[in-house]
XYZ file of C-alpha atoms in Angstrom:
694
model
C -36.104 -64.771 191.651
C -32.810 -66.615 191.258
C -31.696 -69.185 193.834
C -29.310 -68.108 196.566
C -25.709 -69.228 196.368
C -25.509 -72.921 197.134
C -24.178 -73.622 200.626
C -24.117 -77.420 200.308
C -21.175 -79.236 198.799
C -22.119 -82.039 196.471
C -20.551 -84.826 194.489
C -21.837 -87.302 191.862
C -23.337 -89.734 194.354
C -24.490 -93.291 193.673
C -27.261 -94.855 191.632
C -28.493 -96.946 194.570
C -30.492 -97.169 196.641
C -33.254 -95.327 194.830
C -34.761 -92.425 196.762
C -33.095 -90.410 199.542
C -30.699 -92.286 201.809
C -28.789 -91.095 204.862
C -25.088 -91.864 204.624
C -22.151 -90.531 206.584
C -21.840 -86.794 206.026
C -25.038 -86.198 204.081
C -27.731 -87.556 201.811
C -27.576 -89.530 198.588
C -30.441 -88.702 196.239
C -31.419 -91.058 193.431
C -34.320 -90.775 190.987
C -35.295 -92.924 188.007
C -36.374 -91.167 184.808
C -35.814 -92.802 181.449
C -36.955 -89.945 179.234
C -35.840 -86.870 181.204
C -33.363 -84.623 179.413
C -32.010 -83.042 182.565
C -32.917 -82.828 186.234
C -32.609 -80.265 189.022
C -32.686 -80.981 192.744
C -34.404 -78.172 194.659
C -34.224 -77.260 198.347
C -36.815 -75.173 200.194
C -36.999 -73.568 203.613
C -40.802 -73.636 203.939
C -43.665 -75.605 202.464
C -45.216 -72.380 201.124
C -42.105 -71.355 199.157
C -42.582 -71.170 195.407
C -38.926 -70.555 194.586
C -36.198 -72.863 195.953
C -33.497 -71.491 198.189
C -30.917 -73.724 196.518
C -30.736 -75.625 193.261
C -28.391 -78.356 192.072
C -28.404 -79.151 188.372
C -27.596 -82.797 187.702
C -25.174 -83.219 184.816
C -26.125 -86.291 182.741
C -22.424 -86.946 182.133
C -21.645 -87.031 185.856
C -24.896 -87.526 187.784
C -26.522 -90.197 185.664
C -25.985 -93.964 185.526
C -28.221 -95.813 183.084
C -31.568 -94.051 183.693
C -30.843 -93.174 187.322
C -30.110 -89.556 188.233
C -28.113 -89.203 191.440
C -26.163 -86.793 193.613
C -24.629 -86.806 197.093
C -25.145 -83.606 199.106
C -23.162 -82.887 202.253
C -24.599 -81.399 205.416
C -28.283 -82.079 204.735
C -30.310 -82.752 207.876
C -33.515 -84.577 208.681
C -36.480 -82.282 208.107
C -35.100 -80.633 204.959
C -37.744 -79.866 202.330
C -36.909 -80.665 198.728
C -38.249 -81.602 195.310
C -37.215 -82.023 191.705
C -37.607 -80.033 188.517
C -37.521 -82.465 185.638
C -36.951 -81.261 182.086
C -38.101 -83.287 179.133
C -40.502 -83.284 176.203
C -44.144 -82.374 176.537
C -45.441 -84.618 173.782
C -48.678 -86.245 174.970
C -49.098 -88.110 171.682
C -45.909 -90.003 172.598
C -46.873 -90.379 176.256
C -44.542 -87.638 177.531
C -45.941 -84.993 179.905
C -42.879 -83.358 181.435
C -43.575 -79.926 182.916
C -40.450 -78.219 184.277
C -42.560 -75.469 185.832
C -43.727 -77.911 188.514
C -41.980 -79.038 191.691
C -42.013 -82.833 191.548
C -42.193 -85.014 194.642
C -39.690 -87.780 195.296
C -41.717 -91.023 195.096
C -39.567 -92.576 197.842
C -39.810 -89.700 200.350
C -41.212 -90.723 203.732
C -43.086 -87.502 204.384
C -44.830 -84.813 202.347
C -45.270 -81.175 203.382
C -48.553 -79.580 202.269
C -48.365 -75.794 201.902
C -51.028 -73.391 203.040
C -52.888 -72.345 199.924
C -52.256 -75.606 198.085
C -54.466 -75.658 194.987
C -54.871 -78.876 193.046
C -56.363 -77.162 190.004
C -53.414 -74.783 189.664
C -51.071 -77.738 189.295
C -53.109 -78.876 186.296
C -52.098 -75.850 184.213
C -49.108 -76.636 182.024
C -46.253 -74.153 182.335
C -47.679 -72.360 185.377
C -44.920 -72.037 187.993
C -46.819 -69.754 190.387
C -48.752 -72.443 192.279
C -47.688 -73.550 195.741
C -46.512 -77.130 195.448
C -46.185 -79.937 197.943
C -42.623 -80.712 199.027
C -40.831 -83.930 199.917
C -39.271 -84.090 203.367
C -36.089 -85.888 204.432
C -36.750 -88.207 207.349
C -34.298 -90.045 209.586
C -36.191 -93.145 210.727
C -33.429 -94.530 212.924
C -34.095 -92.579 216.122
C -37.552 -93.941 217.005
C -37.757 -96.200 220.065
C -39.987 -99.206 219.354
C -39.645 -100.367 222.978
C -39.423 -104.010 221.983
C -42.579 -103.923 219.888
C -43.538 -107.248 218.329
C -46.130 -108.261 215.764
C -49.054 -110.093 217.428
C -49.028 -112.629 214.551
C -52.624 -113.647 215.100
C -53.414 -116.548 212.761
C -56.276 -116.036 210.332
C -58.160 -118.663 212.327
C -58.280 -116.121 215.182
C -58.769 -113.004 213.098
C -61.810 -110.736 213.207
C -61.204 -107.645 211.081
C -62.675 -104.225 211.808
C -62.638 -101.882 208.799
C -61.935 -98.461 210.279
C -61.441 -94.890 209.062
C -58.704 -93.185 211.101
C -60.224 -89.731 210.904
C -63.879 -90.635 211.231
C -63.481 -92.849 214.277
C -62.749 -90.008 216.716
C -63.850 -86.776 214.994
C -67.141 -86.454 216.853
C -66.939 -84.353 219.999
C -68.749 -87.133 221.877
C -65.758 -89.433 221.316
C -64.289 -88.072 224.539
C -60.998 -87.448 222.766
C -59.484 -84.025 223.337
C -60.020 -81.726 220.388
C -56.374 -81.614 219.271
C -56.319 -85.400 218.856
C -59.671 -85.957 217.190
C -59.352 -87.597 213.794
C -55.698 -88.548 214.279
C -53.493 -91.560 214.856
C -53.088 -90.485 218.500
C -56.829 -90.083 218.908
C -57.258 -93.647 217.735
C -54.963 -94.851 220.505
C -57.390 -93.528 223.121
C -60.218 -95.667 221.727
C -58.307 -98.957 221.686
C -60.093 -100.085 224.914
C -63.389 -99.892 223.015
C -62.013 -102.180 220.281
C -60.657 -104.578 222.898
C -64.092 -104.703 224.539
C -65.695 -105.359 221.150
C -63.306 -108.269 220.691
C -61.832 -107.620 217.246
C -58.261 -108.801 216.585
C -57.257 -106.611 213.622
C -58.043 -103.136 212.343
C -58.068 -102.593 208.596
C -57.383 -98.889 208.168
C -58.775 -97.106 205.138
C -55.915 -95.482 203.172
C -53.300 -93.773 205.331
C -50.839 -93.007 202.529
C -50.627 -89.265 201.876
C -53.648 -88.467 199.717
C -55.113 -85.406 198.029
C -58.160 -84.157 199.950
C -58.967 -81.832 197.041
C -59.571 -84.776 194.700
C -63.352 -84.489 195.040
C -66.326 -82.596 193.565
C -66.373 -78.837 193.991
C -67.003 -77.828 197.594
C -66.262 -81.293 198.981
C -63.185 -83.194 200.096
C -61.762 -86.636 199.548
C -62.580 -88.363 202.837
C -61.850 -92.035 202.215
C -58.303 -91.436 200.932
C -58.334 -93.492 197.728
C -56.346 -90.739 196.025
C -52.675 -91.498 196.783
C -49.941 -88.935 196.346
C -47.187 -91.054 197.905
C -46.803 -94.775 198.603
C -44.402 -94.159 201.497
C -45.565 -91.077 203.399
C -48.336 -91.318 206.032
C -51.177 -88.842 205.617
C -50.283 -85.521 207.239
C -53.929 -84.843 208.057
C -53.908 -87.674 210.617
C -51.202 -85.980 212.685
C -51.855 -83.659 215.614
C -49.486 -81.064 214.157
C -48.128 -79.732 210.892
C -44.566 -80.851 211.477
C -43.921 -83.368 208.669
C -41.587 -85.351 210.960
C -44.238 -85.734 213.639
C -46.706 -87.777 211.613
C -44.343 -90.753 211.341
C -43.790 -90.900 215.089
C -47.506 -90.675 215.770
C -48.261 -93.441 213.269
C -45.659 -95.656 214.948
C -47.043 -94.777 218.385
C -50.438 -95.973 217.160
C -49.077 -99.264 215.798
C -47.170 -99.876 219.007
C -50.299 -99.261 221.097
C -52.383 -101.615 218.977
C -49.762 -104.318 219.299
C -49.696 -103.972 223.078
C -53.431 -104.654 222.993
C -52.907 -107.733 220.805
C -54.509 -106.070 217.774
C -52.932 -106.219 214.334
C -52.773 -103.273 211.920
C -53.727 -103.944 208.302
C -53.462 -101.120 205.777
C -55.839 -100.646 202.866
C -53.284 -99.859 200.146
C -53.859 -98.298 196.729
C -51.210 -99.365 194.214
C -53.562 -99.352 191.230
C -53.725 -95.609 190.494
C -52.623 -92.187 191.746
C -54.308 -88.864 192.420
C -52.899 -87.330 189.218
C -56.054 -88.762 187.613
C -56.879 -88.266 183.933
C -55.330 -86.183 181.150
C -56.243 -82.803 182.641
C -55.251 -83.739 186.185
C -52.461 -82.174 188.243
C -48.735 -82.796 187.854
C -46.802 -83.377 191.059
C -45.290 -86.842 190.896
C -45.161 -89.677 188.340
C -46.655 -87.692 185.462
C -43.775 -85.251 185.808
C -41.109 -87.913 186.439
C -41.832 -90.145 183.451
C -45.475 -90.471 182.482
C -44.996 -93.221 179.888
C -43.158 -95.449 182.380
C -45.427 -95.160 185.401
C -48.871 -95.324 183.766
C -50.645 -97.702 181.383
C -51.529 -95.676 178.284
C -54.030 -96.173 175.493
C -52.928 -96.742 171.897
C -53.489 -93.016 171.670
C -50.709 -92.373 174.163
C -52.127 -89.008 175.142
C -54.800 -90.904 177.075
C -54.728 -93.187 180.121
C -56.226 -96.639 180.426
C -58.655 -96.440 183.291
C -59.005 -99.841 184.956
C -59.255 -98.128 188.353
C -62.285 -95.986 187.556
C -60.419 -92.890 188.744
C -58.764 -91.685 185.548
C -55.443 -93.536 185.397
C -53.867 -96.918 186.060
C -50.439 -97.487 187.557
C -48.180 -99.641 185.373
C -47.607 -102.089 188.226
C -45.809 -104.794 186.241
C -43.249 -102.423 184.730
C -39.941 -103.284 186.423
C -39.317 -99.845 187.951
C -42.863 -99.608 189.271
C -42.710 -103.174 190.627
C -39.544 -102.289 192.520
C -41.200 -99.189 193.984
C -44.263 -101.137 195.165
C -42.090 -103.790 196.816
C -39.961 -101.087 198.462
C -43.101 -99.410 199.752
C -44.376 -102.659 201.282
C -40.955 -103.267 202.827
C -41.039 -99.801 204.391
C -44.441 -100.316 206.006
C -43.551 -103.750 207.376
C -39.910 -103.247 208.331
C -39.897 -99.608 209.435
C -43.505 -99.022 210.488
C -44.290 -102.538 211.870
C -47.516 -102.985 209.901
C -49.001 -106.511 210.028
C -50.774 -106.783 206.700
C -52.292 -105.188 203.635
C -55.629 -105.165 201.861
C -54.930 -104.351 198.193
C -57.563 -102.078 196.667
C -58.702 -103.263 193.217
C -55.954 -105.867 193.315
C -56.886 -107.317 189.925
C -55.352 -104.201 188.343
C -52.008 -105.554 189.539
C -52.488 -108.601 187.335
C -52.552 -106.524 184.132
C -49.528 -106.182 181.830
C -48.202 -102.952 180.310
C -50.931 -103.024 177.675
C -53.648 -103.724 180.203
C -54.134 -107.403 179.384
C -54.403 -109.866 182.303
C -51.236 -111.861 183.020
C -51.520 -115.555 183.785
C -48.709 -115.173 186.348
C -48.419 -111.461 187.195
C -44.825 -110.627 188.222
C -45.741 -108.069 190.886
C -48.129 -110.438 192.650
C -45.585 -113.232 192.721
C -42.904 -110.760 193.869
C -45.113 -109.859 196.827
C -46.036 -113.462 197.561
C -42.445 -114.750 197.559
C -40.714 -111.804 199.234
C -38.901 -112.849 202.447
C -39.521 -109.538 204.237
C -43.258 -109.920 203.602
C -43.371 -113.575 204.630
C -45.977 -113.998 207.360
C -47.618 -110.679 206.487
C -51.368 -110.806 205.940
C -52.138 -110.309 202.241
C -55.761 -109.630 201.274
C -56.909 -108.969 197.711
C -59.937 -107.072 196.534
C -59.907 -109.450 193.572
C -61.615 -107.298 190.969
C -61.145 -103.982 189.201
C -63.344 -101.229 187.807
C -63.144 -102.532 184.227
C -64.833 -105.870 184.862
C -61.895 -108.163 185.655
C -63.315 -110.370 188.435
C -60.903 -112.883 189.982
C -62.606 -113.914 193.230
C -61.751 -117.594 193.598
C -59.029 -117.368 190.959
C -56.575 -114.828 192.313
C -52.899 -115.554 191.765
C -50.717 -117.151 194.408
C -50.873 -119.293 197.509
C -50.801 -116.702 200.299
C -53.513 -114.283 199.245
C -56.840 -114.179 201.032
C -59.718 -112.606 199.115
C -62.529 -110.196 199.847
C -65.442 -112.436 198.944
C -67.934 -110.267 197.079
C -69.998 -113.356 196.332
C -70.488 -113.946 200.060
C -71.834 -110.413 200.414
C -74.151 -110.713 197.415
C -75.500 -114.217 198.005
C -76.142 -113.659 201.706
C -77.884 -110.343 201.035
C -79.940 -111.827 198.232
C -81.162 -114.887 200.136
C -81.958 -113.005 203.329
C -84.080 -110.426 201.539
C -86.159 -113.186 199.991
C -84.869 -113.537 196.415
C -85.772 -116.768 194.643
C -83.314 -119.455 193.629
C -80.647 -118.500 196.142
C -80.680 -121.211 198.799
C -77.889 -123.250 197.171
C -75.576 -120.255 196.748
C -76.398 -119.099 200.277
C -75.412 -122.430 201.819
C -72.230 -122.543 199.729
C -71.131 -119.205 201.197
C -71.840 -120.358 204.766
C -69.475 -123.321 204.419
C -66.488 -121.375 203.110
C -67.298 -121.085 199.382
C -65.995 -124.544 198.406
C -67.079 -123.914 194.808
C -64.178 -121.452 194.638
C -61.639 -122.708 197.153
C -62.067 -126.423 197.839
C -60.265 -127.691 194.731
C -57.255 -125.494 195.492
C -57.046 -126.983 198.997
C -57.073 -123.503 200.489
C -57.359 -122.599 204.165
C -60.673 -122.379 205.983
C -60.173 -118.610 206.119
C -59.396 -118.116 202.416
C -62.630 -116.142 202.133
C -62.765 -112.749 203.851
C -66.481 -112.625 204.601
C -68.339 -109.343 204.791
C -71.883 -108.124 204.331
C -71.003 -104.423 204.324
C -67.844 -102.370 203.852
C -66.936 -98.699 203.424
C -68.080 -98.866 199.785
C -71.875 -99.184 199.893
C -74.648 -99.101 202.462
C -73.961 -99.440 206.155
C -75.699 -102.384 207.805
C -78.398 -100.083 209.181
C -79.013 -98.635 205.730
C -78.962 -102.041 204.038
C -82.240 -102.863 205.828
C -83.658 -99.326 205.615
C -83.287 -98.276 201.965
C -84.093 -99.859 198.620
C -82.356 -97.096 196.686
C -79.206 -95.034 197.143
C -79.592 -91.435 198.314
C -76.325 -89.738 197.345
C -77.601 -86.238 196.587
C -75.217 -84.763 199.183
C -72.274 -85.807 197.006
C -73.118 -83.173 194.397
C -73.350 -85.549 191.437
C -77.145 -85.647 191.108
C -77.266 -89.142 192.644
C -75.393 -90.617 189.655
C -72.449 -91.886 191.700
C -72.380 -95.080 193.725
C -73.767 -98.511 192.910
C -77.360 -98.817 191.743
C -77.719 -102.504 192.629
C -77.343 -103.000 196.375
C -79.419 -106.143 197.065
C -80.970 -104.191 199.923
C -84.477 -104.353 201.401
C -86.042 -101.511 203.367
C -88.469 -103.855 205.154
C -91.457 -101.954 203.834
C -90.674 -98.243 204.216
C -87.908 -96.211 202.591
C -85.717 -94.570 205.214
C -86.657 -93.467 208.746
C -89.924 -94.665 210.210
C -91.801 -94.786 213.524
C -93.525 -98.052 212.627
C -92.598 -100.411 215.465
C -93.101 -103.592 213.475
C -90.832 -102.412 210.682
C -88.196 -101.308 213.179
C -88.336 -104.743 214.850
C -87.996 -106.446 211.475
C -84.997 -104.276 210.565
C -83.287 -105.099 213.843
C -83.946 -108.777 213.230
C -82.388 -108.585 209.780
C -79.374 -106.766 211.172
C -78.820 -109.536 213.710
C -79.290 -112.115 210.966
C -76.525 -110.571 208.886
C -74.190 -110.225 211.871
C -74.755 -113.868 212.818
C -74.099 -115.165 209.314
C -71.014 -113.018 208.869
C -69.424 -114.004 212.168
C -70.227 -117.716 212.140
C -69.681 -118.714 208.499
C -66.448 -120.428 207.489
C -63.889 -117.804 206.503
C -62.456 -114.754 208.231
C -65.113 -112.134 209.102
C -64.828 -108.391 208.561
C -67.043 -105.871 210.345
C -67.581 -102.318 209.091
C -66.884 -99.534 211.577
C -70.126 -98.471 213.224
C -72.253 -101.436 212.170
C -72.100 -102.718 215.739
C -73.939 -99.578 216.897
C -76.175 -99.090 213.814
C -74.424 -96.133 212.202
C -76.427 -94.650 209.338
C -75.336 -92.604 206.329
C -78.979 -91.811 205.533
C -78.926 -93.975 202.442
C -75.681 -92.607 200.999
C -73.809 -95.602 199.561
C -70.763 -93.669 198.350
C -69.766 -91.316 201.163
C -66.184 -90.886 199.909
C -66.489 -87.084 199.981
C -68.423 -86.727 203.249
C -65.959 -85.720 205.965
C -68.716 -84.848 208.412
C -71.169 -86.421 210.846
C -72.734 -88.430 208.026
C -69.589 -90.604 208.040
C -68.155 -90.136 211.515
C -68.555 -92.669 214.314
C -71.265 -91.423 216.686
C -70.288 -92.552 220.183
C -73.748 -91.834 221.600
C -75.086 -94.767 219.584
C -73.267 -97.228 221.839
C -75.902 -96.609 224.512
C -78.744 -96.063 222.066
C -78.114 -99.449 220.462
C -76.461 -101.287 223.320
C -78.458 -104.415 222.494
C -76.776 -104.722 219.085
C -73.382 -103.903 220.580
C -73.882 -106.691 223.118
C -75.028 -109.070 220.372
C -71.853 -108.450 218.335
C -69.546 -108.820 221.354
C -70.953 -112.241 222.229
C -70.804 -113.360 218.595
C -67.131 -112.413 218.325
C -66.281 -114.077 221.619
C -67.927 -117.309 220.476
C -66.311 -117.046 217.049
C -62.806 -116.837 218.477
C -63.443 -119.678 220.913
C -64.734 -121.898 218.124
C -61.882 -121.065 215.772
C -59.318 -121.832 218.470
C -60.758 -125.334 218.763
C -60.841 -125.854 214.987
C -57.284 -124.620 214.542
C -56.015 -127.630 216.490
C -57.014 -129.858 213.570
C -54.985 -127.854 211.007
C -57.230 -128.800 208.085
C -57.733 -127.082 204.760
C -61.269 -126.358 203.549
C -61.632 -129.590 201.564
C -60.378 -131.712 204.456
C -62.577 -129.887 206.947
C -65.734 -130.349 204.901
C -64.880 -133.991 204.181
C -64.328 -134.817 207.840
C -67.179 -132.718 209.231
C -70.607 -134.190 209.836
C -73.233 -131.865 208.372
C -76.857 -132.920 208.015
C -79.189 -130.735 205.937
C -82.832 -130.251 206.768
C -85.871 -128.236 205.813
C -88.784 -127.603 208.123
C -88.843 -131.399 208.280
C -85.764 -133.350 209.290
C -83.577 -134.684 206.465
C -85.765 -132.964 203.865
C -83.932 -129.808 202.769
C -85.778 -127.751 200.177
C -83.337 -126.858 197.393
C -86.060 -125.616 195.058
C -86.321 -122.262 193.296
C -88.923 -121.103 195.812
C -87.069 -122.142 198.965
C -86.487 -119.473 201.578
C -85.382 -121.655 204.478
C -82.709 -124.165 205.415
C -81.533 -125.973 208.532
C -78.375 -127.899 209.319
C -76.941 -129.948 212.146
C -73.189 -129.848 212.648
C -71.205 -132.205 214.844
C -67.948 -130.577 215.932
C -64.742 -132.321 214.859
C -63.982 -132.937 218.515
C -67.230 -134.915 218.772
C -68.083 -133.107 222.009
C -70.451 -130.409 220.753
C -73.257 -130.146 218.194
C -74.947 -127.074 216.731
C -78.253 -126.851 214.935
C -78.870 -123.879 212.633
C -82.320 -122.853 211.395
C -82.657 -119.996 208.892
C -86.038 -118.589 207.919
C -85.767 -115.956 205.177
C -89.473 -116.385 204.432
C -91.789 -113.494 205.288
C -93.996 -115.721 207.407
C -93.260 -117.808 210.524
C -92.200 -121.443 210.099
C -92.016 -124.342 212.543
C -88.904 -126.523 212.200
C -88.466 -130.052 213.467
C -85.397 -130.432 215.663
C -83.344 -133.666 215.749
C -83.384 -135.625 218.989
C -80.178 -137.470 218.173
C -76.831 -136.607 216.587
C -74.736 -139.478 215.270
C -76.925 -141.896 217.189
C -76.505 -140.096 220.500
C -79.329 -138.344 222.303
C -78.940 -134.603 222.681
C -80.470 -131.911 224.853
C -80.651 -128.731 222.812
C -80.213 -125.316 224.357
C -81.104 -122.078 222.622
C -78.106 -119.852 222.037
C -79.437 -117.389 219.438
C -82.907 -116.357 218.337
C -82.668 -113.133 216.342
C -86.427 -112.537 216.649
C -86.268 -112.145 220.425
C -85.516 -108.945 222.264
C -82.298 -108.440 224.150
C -81.042 -110.142 226.286
C -82.957 -113.225 225.104
C -81.692 -112.889 221.512
C -78.222 -114.197 222.417
C -76.564 -115.439 225.575
C -73.303 -116.807 226.855
C -73.207 -120.530 226.255
C -73.366 -121.397 229.939
C -76.633 -119.464 230.203
C -78.379 -121.126 227.235
C -81.853 -122.450 228.090
C -82.907 -126.046 227.277
C -85.595 -126.725 224.671
C -88.877 -128.226 225.849
C -89.794 -130.293 222.763
C -88.681 -131.521 219.346
C -89.673 -128.485 217.301
C -88.988 -124.759 217.182
C -91.192 -121.927 215.930
C -89.188 -119.358 213.944
C -90.585 -115.914 213.325
C -90.362 -114.531 209.803
C -86.886 -113.437 208.715
C -85.078 -114.908 211.680
C -82.245 -117.245 212.592
C -82.103 -119.648 215.516
C -79.020 -121.548 216.659
C -79.203 -124.362 219.171
C -76.306 -126.126 220.849
C -75.799 -129.322 222.771
C -72.981 -131.138 224.472
C -72.477 -134.709 223.326
C -71.587 -137.194 226.030
């Protein structure tokens, strides 16, 4: 079928800005492709259309400046569907994979239309033009009313992060959200009161960039979203309708609602790879625009370097790719009012065009020094899938880091591993072995015990081994080493003693995560004991295995209460500390910390130690806290100091994780005084005492 007669007038256009831009009278289109031989701009009426209704061929003598292809088209309106057909060599041995049979998305488009009948596999067949392709959509962002929206700008000292999946949070019927809004940005708005009650100050949303749900094993879907198609367009599946314009408004409505509640929005962003995957993956974006520019290739240029573990690696420090990443971040901050970013596998961004680590990676310094991003929360997952581990050594001055060592050392000590007491204590006091010398902030470490990738907190104390059979990969996927302990029985049990022990361990982990120096992150559902039945890699489980079960709030109301009080105390404490404006080194130097074992002033740092105690005098000098941690599998009796800095104290019990609710934790004003100078700790428990100092 040949295209209909063109109804739009067009002229050469300009080579900036890159992407589609609304100007008086029409749209300027601009696309970078160094190795393309010629380019066509295609217009479509519907997402399902295979043939374009109109085609404009870009003449390299008129519509090309340097490596930028451009054209101005009159009369184009917001909502128009379009794409590119890019002609060039298919020479994989040279890194070129042009396929002019495919409709190619504009990397800078702000919305993507997904056709009915979209088939990822069909787009993997070279030369096949019969598949229904995704289309880019023109979007006019200027008409949205932000109603005076402002960023909450919560300092990290008052930040408690809640890692949340947009779809999974409200998909269950028991969420109380009407069916049309379940699993959407608008559905999330309705549950903001729950998050306010919990006390968190920031949500960290798993990927919301448009992703390919079909990038998963046969018969399953990509649920987590770590399969980006676009770095600008929000995921259409999180909208209440199929209108590609609607999803942007609903995302902005969500951000605006969070901000009104004082909650920041942090996006989990994936700039390390795309969903085009490995050599036999689909072609719908960068592979078809200029494969050798956008991806890091092996010496055999027909193959991709795979530092992401997903089949390809974005060439983030190539100048064109760097510019695109910065433009994407600008869009989400400036136009969508996002407050921060957690960079998935951020160490990939420190690799050069050959894959070698840079000492000073350009893209990371671009992000750090960018004025539009100044004040934006920047969090790095400071490792990649090829073994580059940069926790404690990540580039720059503004980046906070997911602290995988906190997770591992806390898990290891609390399950009773030998030789871990020193590492455990180091994590509790802000990981000075990594951050003190750099004079970093108290909250440099993003502390977490669990996250989306791995066991839930419930499963961490219920399973010794992963149980990922439902993923269809014969239990080969997911991490094998989880530093978990099932407390004596694998999986579900009716044994009351084991259930009590598991609950105790859960409260131990929550206490350590919330009260250690650093900024804490809580995994969605851990506060109500969500279980994935031992699945530690539920990326393809868009079902009740992953969804938030709202009935568990009542079932496990004791844990929910425990977390709420912990967060409330955390924020109150951090507000007091923030007044001193100290970095980690200064804070630890000026703080009074006394270490103990079961006997005062006799901490056991030996290989076989499973317990530690410490007395902390607040910087204000008005409050003292005494921590006792028993990771031993038998009870221990700890001596308790009668004086702090030469002043007599009256200790009150705030937390005892071995006790049943409501005696396990209380509001400070309700804390009960201790009767004598010792305290009996049950096995695997934590006790925290507090005292005013006159």
